N, CA, C and O atoms as a CHARMM CRD file, in Angstrom:
* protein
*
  256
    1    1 UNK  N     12.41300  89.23000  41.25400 PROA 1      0.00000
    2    1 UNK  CA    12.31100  90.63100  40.94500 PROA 1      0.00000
    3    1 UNK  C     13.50000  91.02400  40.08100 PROA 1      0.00000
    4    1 UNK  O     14.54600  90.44500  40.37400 PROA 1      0.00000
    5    2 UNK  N     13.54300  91.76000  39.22700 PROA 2      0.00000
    6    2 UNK  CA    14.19300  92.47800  38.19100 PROA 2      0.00000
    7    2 UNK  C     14.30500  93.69400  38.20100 PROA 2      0.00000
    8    2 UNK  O     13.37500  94.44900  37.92200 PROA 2      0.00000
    9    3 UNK  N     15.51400  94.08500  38.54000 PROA 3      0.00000
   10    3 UNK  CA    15.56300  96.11500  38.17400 PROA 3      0.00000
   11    3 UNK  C     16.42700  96.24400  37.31600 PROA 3      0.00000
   12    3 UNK  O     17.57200  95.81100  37.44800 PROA 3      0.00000
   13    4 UNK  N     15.95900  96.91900  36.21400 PROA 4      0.00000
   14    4 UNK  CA    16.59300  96.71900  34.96200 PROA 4      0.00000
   15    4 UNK  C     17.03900  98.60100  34.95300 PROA 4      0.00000
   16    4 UNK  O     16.13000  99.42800  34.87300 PROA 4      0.00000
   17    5 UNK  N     18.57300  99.05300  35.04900 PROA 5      0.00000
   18    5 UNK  CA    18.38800 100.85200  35.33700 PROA 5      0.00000
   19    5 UNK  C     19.37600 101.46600  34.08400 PROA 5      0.00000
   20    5 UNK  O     20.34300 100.86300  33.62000 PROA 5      0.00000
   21    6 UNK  N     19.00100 102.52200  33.74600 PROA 6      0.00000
   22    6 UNK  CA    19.87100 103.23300  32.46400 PROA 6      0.00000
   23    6 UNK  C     20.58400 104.49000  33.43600 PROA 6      0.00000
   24    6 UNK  O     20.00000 105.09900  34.33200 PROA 6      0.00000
   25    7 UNK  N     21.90600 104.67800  33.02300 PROA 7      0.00000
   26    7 UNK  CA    22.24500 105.55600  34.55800 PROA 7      0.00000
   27    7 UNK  C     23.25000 105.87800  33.27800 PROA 7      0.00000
   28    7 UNK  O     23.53800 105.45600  32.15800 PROA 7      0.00000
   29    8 UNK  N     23.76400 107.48800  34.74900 PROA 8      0.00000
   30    8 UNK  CA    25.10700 108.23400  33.74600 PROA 8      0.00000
   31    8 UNK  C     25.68300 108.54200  34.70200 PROA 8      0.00000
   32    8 UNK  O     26.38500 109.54300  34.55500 PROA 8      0.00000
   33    9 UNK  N     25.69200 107.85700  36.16700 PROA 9      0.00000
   34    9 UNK  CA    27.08500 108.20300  36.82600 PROA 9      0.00000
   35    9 UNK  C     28.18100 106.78000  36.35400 PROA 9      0.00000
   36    9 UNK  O     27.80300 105.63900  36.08600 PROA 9      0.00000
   37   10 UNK  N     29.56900 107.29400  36.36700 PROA 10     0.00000
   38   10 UNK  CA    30.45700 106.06900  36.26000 PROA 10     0.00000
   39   10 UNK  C     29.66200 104.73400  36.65800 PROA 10     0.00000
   40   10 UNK  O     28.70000 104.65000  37.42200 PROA 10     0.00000
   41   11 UNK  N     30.44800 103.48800  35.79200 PROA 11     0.00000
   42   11 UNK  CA    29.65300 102.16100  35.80200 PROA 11     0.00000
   43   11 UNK  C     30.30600 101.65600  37.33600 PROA 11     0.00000
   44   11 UNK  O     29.58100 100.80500  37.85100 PROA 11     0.00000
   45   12 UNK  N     31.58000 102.02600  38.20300 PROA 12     0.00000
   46   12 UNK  CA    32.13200 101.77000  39.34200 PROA 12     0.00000
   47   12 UNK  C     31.02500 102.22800  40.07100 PROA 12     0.00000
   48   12 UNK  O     30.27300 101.32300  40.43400 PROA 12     0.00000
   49   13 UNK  N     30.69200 103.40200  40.40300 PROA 13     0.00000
   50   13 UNK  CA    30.00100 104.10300  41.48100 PROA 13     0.00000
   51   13 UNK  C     28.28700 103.28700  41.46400 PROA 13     0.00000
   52   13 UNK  O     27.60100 103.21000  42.48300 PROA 13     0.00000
   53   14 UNK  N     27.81100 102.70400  39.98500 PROA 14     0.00000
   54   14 UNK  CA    26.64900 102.70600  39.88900 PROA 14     0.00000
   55   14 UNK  C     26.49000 101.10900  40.50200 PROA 14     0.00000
   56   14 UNK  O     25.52400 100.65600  41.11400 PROA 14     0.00000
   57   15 UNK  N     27.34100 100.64400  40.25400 PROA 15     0.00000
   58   15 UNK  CA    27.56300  99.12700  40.42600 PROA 15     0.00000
   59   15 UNK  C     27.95500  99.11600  42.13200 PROA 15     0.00000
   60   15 UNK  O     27.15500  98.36300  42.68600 PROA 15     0.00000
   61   16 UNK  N     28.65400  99.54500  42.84300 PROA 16     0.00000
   62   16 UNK  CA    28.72600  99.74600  44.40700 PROA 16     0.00000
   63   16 UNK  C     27.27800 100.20600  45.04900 PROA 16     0.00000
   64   16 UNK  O     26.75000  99.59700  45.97900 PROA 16     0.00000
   65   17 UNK  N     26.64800 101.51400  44.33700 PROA 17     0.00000
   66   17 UNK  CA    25.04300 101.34700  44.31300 PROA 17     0.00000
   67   17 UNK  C     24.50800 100.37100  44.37900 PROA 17     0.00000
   68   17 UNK  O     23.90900 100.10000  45.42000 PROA 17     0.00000
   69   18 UNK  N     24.51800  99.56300  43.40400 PROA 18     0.00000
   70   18 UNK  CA    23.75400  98.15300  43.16600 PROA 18     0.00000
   71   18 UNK  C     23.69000  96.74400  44.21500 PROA 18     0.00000
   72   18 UNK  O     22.83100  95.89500  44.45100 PROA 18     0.00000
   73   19 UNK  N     24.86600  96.96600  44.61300 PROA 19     0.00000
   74   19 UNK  CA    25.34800  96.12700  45.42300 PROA 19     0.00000
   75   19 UNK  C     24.92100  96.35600  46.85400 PROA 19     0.00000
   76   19 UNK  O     24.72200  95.47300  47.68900 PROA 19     0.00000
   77   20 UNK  N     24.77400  98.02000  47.07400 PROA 20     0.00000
   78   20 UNK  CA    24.13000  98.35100  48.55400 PROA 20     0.00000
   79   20 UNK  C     23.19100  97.59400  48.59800 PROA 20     0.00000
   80   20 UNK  O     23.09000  96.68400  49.42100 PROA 20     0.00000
   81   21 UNK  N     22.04000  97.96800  47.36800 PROA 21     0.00000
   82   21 UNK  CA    21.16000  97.78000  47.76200 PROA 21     0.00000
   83   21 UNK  C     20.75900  96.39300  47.77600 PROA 21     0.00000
   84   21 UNK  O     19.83900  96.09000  48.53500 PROA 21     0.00000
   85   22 UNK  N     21.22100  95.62400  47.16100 PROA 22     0.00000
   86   22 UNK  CA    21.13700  93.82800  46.94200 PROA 22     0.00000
   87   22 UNK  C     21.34400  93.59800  48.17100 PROA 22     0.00000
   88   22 UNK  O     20.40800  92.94300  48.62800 PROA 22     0.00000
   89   23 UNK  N     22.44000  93.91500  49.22700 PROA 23     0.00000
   90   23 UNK  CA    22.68400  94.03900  50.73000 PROA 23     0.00000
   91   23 UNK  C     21.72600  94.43200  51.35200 PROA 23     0.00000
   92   23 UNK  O     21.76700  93.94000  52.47900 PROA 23     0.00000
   93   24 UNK  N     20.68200  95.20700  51.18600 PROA 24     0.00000
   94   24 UNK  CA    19.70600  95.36300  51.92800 PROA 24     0.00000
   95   24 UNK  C     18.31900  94.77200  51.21400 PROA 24     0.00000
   96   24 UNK  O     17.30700  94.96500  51.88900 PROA 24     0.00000
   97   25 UNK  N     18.18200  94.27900  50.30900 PROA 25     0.00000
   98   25 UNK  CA    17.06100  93.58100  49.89400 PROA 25     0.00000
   99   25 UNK  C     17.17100  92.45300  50.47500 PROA 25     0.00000
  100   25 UNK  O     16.24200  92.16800  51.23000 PROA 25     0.00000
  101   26 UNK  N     18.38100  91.37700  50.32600 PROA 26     0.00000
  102   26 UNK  CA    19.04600  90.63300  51.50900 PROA 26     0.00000
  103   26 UNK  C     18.46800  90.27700  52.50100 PROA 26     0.00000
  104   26 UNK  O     17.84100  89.24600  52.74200 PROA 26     0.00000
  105   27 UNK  N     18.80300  91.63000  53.41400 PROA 27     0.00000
  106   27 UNK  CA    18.20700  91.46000  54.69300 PROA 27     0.00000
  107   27 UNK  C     16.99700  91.71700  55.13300 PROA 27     0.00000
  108   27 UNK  O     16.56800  91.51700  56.26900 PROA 27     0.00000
  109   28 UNK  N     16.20100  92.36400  53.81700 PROA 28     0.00000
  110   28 UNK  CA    14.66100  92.77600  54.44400 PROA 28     0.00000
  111   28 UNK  C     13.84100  91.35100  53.79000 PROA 28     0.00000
  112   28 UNK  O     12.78800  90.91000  54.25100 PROA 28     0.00000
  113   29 UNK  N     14.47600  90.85600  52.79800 PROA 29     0.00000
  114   29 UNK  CA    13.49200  89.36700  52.54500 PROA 29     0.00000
  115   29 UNK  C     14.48800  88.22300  52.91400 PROA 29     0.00000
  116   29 UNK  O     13.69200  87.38000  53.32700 PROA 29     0.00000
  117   30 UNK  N     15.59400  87.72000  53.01500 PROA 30     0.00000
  118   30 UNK  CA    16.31300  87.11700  53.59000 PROA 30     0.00000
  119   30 UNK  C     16.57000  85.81500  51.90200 PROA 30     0.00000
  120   30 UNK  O     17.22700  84.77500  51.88400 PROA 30     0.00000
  121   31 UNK  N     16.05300  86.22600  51.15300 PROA 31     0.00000
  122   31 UNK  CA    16.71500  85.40100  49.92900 PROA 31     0.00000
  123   31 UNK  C     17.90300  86.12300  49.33000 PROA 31     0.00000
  124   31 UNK  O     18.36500  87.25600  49.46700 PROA 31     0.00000
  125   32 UNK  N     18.25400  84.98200  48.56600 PROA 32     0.00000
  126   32 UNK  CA    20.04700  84.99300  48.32500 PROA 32     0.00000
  127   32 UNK  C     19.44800  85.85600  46.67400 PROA 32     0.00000
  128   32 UNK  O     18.61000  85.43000  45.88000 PROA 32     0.00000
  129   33 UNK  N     20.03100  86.79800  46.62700 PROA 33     0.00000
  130   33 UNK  CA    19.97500  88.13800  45.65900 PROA 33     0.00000
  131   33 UNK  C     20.77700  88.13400  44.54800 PROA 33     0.00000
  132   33 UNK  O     21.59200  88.99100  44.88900 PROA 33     0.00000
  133   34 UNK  N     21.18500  87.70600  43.25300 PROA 34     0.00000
  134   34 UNK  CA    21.97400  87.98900  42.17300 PROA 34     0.00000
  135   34 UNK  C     21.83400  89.42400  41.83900 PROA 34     0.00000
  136   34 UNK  O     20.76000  90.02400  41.88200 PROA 34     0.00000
  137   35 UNK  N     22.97000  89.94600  41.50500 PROA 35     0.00000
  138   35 UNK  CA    23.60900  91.52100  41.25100 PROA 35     0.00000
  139   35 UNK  C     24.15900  91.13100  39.52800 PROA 35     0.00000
  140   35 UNK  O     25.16200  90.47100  39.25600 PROA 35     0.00000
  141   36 UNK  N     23.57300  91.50500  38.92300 PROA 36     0.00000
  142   36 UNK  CA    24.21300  91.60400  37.31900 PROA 36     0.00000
  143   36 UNK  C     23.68200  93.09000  36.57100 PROA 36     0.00000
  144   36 UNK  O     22.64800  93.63100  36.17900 PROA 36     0.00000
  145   37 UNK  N     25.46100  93.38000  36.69200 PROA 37     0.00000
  146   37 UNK  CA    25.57200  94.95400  35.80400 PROA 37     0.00000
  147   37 UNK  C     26.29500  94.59600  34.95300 PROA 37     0.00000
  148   37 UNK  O     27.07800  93.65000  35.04800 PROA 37     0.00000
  149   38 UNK  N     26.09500  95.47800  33.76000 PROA 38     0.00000
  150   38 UNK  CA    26.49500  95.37000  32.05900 PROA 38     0.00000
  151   38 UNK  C     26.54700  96.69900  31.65300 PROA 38     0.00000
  152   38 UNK  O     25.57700  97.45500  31.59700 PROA 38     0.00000
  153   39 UNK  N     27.78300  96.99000  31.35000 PROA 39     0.00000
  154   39 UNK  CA    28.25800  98.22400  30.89900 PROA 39     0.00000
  155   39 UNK  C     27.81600  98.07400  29.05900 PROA 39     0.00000
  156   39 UNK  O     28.32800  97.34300  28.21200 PROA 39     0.00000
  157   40 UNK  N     26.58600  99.16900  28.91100 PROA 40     0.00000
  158   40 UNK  CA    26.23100  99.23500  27.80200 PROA 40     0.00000
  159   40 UNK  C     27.39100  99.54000  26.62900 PROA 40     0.00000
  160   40 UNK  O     27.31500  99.04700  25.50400 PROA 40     0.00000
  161   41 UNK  N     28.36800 100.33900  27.01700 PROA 41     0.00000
  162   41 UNK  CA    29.39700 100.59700  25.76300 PROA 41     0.00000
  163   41 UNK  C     30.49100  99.41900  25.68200 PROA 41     0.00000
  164   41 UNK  O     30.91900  99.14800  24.56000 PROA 41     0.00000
  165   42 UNK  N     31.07600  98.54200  27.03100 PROA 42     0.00000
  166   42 UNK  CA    32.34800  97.91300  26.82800 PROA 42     0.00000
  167   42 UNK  C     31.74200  96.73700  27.33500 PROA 42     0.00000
  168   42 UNK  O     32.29300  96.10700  28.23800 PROA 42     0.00000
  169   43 UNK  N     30.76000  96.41100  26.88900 PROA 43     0.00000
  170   43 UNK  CA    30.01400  94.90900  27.56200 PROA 43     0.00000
  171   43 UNK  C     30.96800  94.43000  28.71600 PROA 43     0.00000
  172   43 UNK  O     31.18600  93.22900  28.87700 PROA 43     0.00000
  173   44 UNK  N     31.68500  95.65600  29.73300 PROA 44     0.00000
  174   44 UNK  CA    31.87600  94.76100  31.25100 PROA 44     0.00000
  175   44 UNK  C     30.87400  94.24900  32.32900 PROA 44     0.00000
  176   44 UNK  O     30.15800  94.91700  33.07600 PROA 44     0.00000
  177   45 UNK  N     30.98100  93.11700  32.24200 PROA 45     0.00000
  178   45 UNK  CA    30.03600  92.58600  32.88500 PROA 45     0.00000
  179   45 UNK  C     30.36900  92.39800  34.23600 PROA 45     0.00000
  180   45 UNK  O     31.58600  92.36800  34.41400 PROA 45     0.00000
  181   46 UNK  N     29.59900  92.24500  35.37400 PROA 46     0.00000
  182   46 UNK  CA    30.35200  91.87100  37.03300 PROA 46     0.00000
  183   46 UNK  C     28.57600  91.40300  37.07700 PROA 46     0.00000
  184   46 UNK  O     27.57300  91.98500  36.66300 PROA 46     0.00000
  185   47 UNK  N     28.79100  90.01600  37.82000 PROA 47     0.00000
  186   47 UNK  CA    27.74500  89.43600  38.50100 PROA 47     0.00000
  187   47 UNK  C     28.25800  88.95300  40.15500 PROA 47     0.00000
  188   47 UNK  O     29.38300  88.57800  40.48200 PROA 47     0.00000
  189   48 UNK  N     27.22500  89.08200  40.90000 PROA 48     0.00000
  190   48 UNK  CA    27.66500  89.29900  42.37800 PROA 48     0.00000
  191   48 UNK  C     26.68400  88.12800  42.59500 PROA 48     0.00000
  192   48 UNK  O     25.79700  87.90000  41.77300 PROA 48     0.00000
  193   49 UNK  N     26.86200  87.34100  43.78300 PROA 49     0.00000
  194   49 UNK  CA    25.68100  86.98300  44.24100 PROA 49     0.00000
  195   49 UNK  C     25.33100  87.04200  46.01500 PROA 49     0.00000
  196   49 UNK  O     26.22100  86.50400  46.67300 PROA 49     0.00000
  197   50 UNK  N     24.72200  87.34400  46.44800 PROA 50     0.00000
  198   50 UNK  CA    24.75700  87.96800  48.02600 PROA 50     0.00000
  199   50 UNK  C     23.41500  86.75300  48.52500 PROA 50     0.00000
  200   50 UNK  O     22.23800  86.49400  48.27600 PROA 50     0.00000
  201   51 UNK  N     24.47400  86.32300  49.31600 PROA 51     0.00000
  202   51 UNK  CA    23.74200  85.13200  49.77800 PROA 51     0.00000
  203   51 UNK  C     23.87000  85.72800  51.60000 PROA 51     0.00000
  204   51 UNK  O     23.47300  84.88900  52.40900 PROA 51     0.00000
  205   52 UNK  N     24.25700  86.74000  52.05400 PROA 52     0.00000
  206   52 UNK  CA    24.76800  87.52100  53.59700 PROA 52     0.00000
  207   52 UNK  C     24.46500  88.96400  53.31200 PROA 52     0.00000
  208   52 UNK  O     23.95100  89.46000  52.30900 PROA 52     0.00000
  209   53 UNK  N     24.96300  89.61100  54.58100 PROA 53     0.00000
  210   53 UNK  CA    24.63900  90.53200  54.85600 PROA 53     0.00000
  211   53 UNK  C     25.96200  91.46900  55.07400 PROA 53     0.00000
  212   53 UNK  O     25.78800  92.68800  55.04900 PROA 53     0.00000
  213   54 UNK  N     26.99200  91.06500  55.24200 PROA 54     0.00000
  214   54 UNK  CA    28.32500  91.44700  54.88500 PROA 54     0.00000
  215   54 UNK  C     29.13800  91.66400  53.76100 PROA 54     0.00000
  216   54 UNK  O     29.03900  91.85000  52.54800 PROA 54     0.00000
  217   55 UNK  N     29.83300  91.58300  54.49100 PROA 55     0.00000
  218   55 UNK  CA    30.94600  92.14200  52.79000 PROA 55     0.00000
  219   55 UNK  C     31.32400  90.27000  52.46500 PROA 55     0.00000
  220   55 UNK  O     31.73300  90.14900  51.31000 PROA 55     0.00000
  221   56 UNK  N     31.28600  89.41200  52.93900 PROA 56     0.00000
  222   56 UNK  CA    31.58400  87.59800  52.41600 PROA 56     0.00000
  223   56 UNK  C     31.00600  87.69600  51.34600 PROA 56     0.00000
  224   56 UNK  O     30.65500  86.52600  51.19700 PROA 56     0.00000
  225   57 UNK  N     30.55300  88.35200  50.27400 PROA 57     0.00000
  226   57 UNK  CA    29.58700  88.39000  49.28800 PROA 57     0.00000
  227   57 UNK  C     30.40400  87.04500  48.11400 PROA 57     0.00000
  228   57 UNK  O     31.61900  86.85000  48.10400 PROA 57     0.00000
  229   58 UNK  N     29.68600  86.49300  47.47900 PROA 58     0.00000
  230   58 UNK  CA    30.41000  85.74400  46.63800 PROA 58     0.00000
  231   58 UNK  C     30.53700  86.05900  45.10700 PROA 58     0.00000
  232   58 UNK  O     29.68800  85.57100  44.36000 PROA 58     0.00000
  233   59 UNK  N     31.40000  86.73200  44.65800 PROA 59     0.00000
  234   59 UNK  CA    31.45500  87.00700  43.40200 PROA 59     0.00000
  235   59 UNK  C     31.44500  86.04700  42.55600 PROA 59     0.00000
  236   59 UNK  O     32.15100  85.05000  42.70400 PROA 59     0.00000
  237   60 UNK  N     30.54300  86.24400  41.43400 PROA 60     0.00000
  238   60 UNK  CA    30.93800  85.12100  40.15500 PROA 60     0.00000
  239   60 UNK  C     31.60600  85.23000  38.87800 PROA 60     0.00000
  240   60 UNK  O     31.94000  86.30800  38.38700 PROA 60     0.00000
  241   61 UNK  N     31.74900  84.37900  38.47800 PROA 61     0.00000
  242   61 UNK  CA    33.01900  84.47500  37.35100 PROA 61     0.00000
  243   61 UNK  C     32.58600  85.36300  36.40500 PROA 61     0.00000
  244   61 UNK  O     31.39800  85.17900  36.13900 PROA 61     0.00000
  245   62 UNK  N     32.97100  86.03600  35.94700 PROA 62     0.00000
  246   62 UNK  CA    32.92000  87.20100  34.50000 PROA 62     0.00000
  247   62 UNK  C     32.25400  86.57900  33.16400 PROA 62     0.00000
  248   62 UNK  O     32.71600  85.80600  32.32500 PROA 62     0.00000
  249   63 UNK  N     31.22700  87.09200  33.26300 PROA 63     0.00000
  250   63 UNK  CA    30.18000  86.25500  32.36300 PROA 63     0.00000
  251   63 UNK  C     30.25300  86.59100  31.02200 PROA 63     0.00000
  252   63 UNK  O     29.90000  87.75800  30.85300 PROA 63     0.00000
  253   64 UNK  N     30.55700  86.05400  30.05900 PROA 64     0.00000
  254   64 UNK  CA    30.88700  86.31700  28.51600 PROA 64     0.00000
  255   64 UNK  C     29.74900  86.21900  27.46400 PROA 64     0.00000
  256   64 UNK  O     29.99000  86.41900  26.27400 PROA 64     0.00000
């Protein structure tokens, strides 16, 4: 599954969003979830990958 979102709150707040919910997709299908947000103006990228249900989440390296 793919959610692809165009948003205008800060890329911090939208990306902690993102991450809730990868935490709870998580736990309602129990597969390991990749999180990739891309800041349309400063190409910052953060990829997450949530393989739990906690905060142990495993971040991945800063994708270029």
């Amino acid at each position: 599954m793919a959610k692809i979102m165009k948003v205008s709150k800060p890329f911090k707040e939208e990306y902690e969003q993102l991450l809730e919910e990868a935490q709870d997709d998580r736990r309602q299908s129990g597969c390991i979830v990749n999180v990739l947000a891309v800041h349309v103006i400063t190409p910052e990228c953060h990829e997450v990958i949530v393989d739990s249900t906690g905060d142990d989440d495993v971040s991945a390296p800063p994708v270029s």
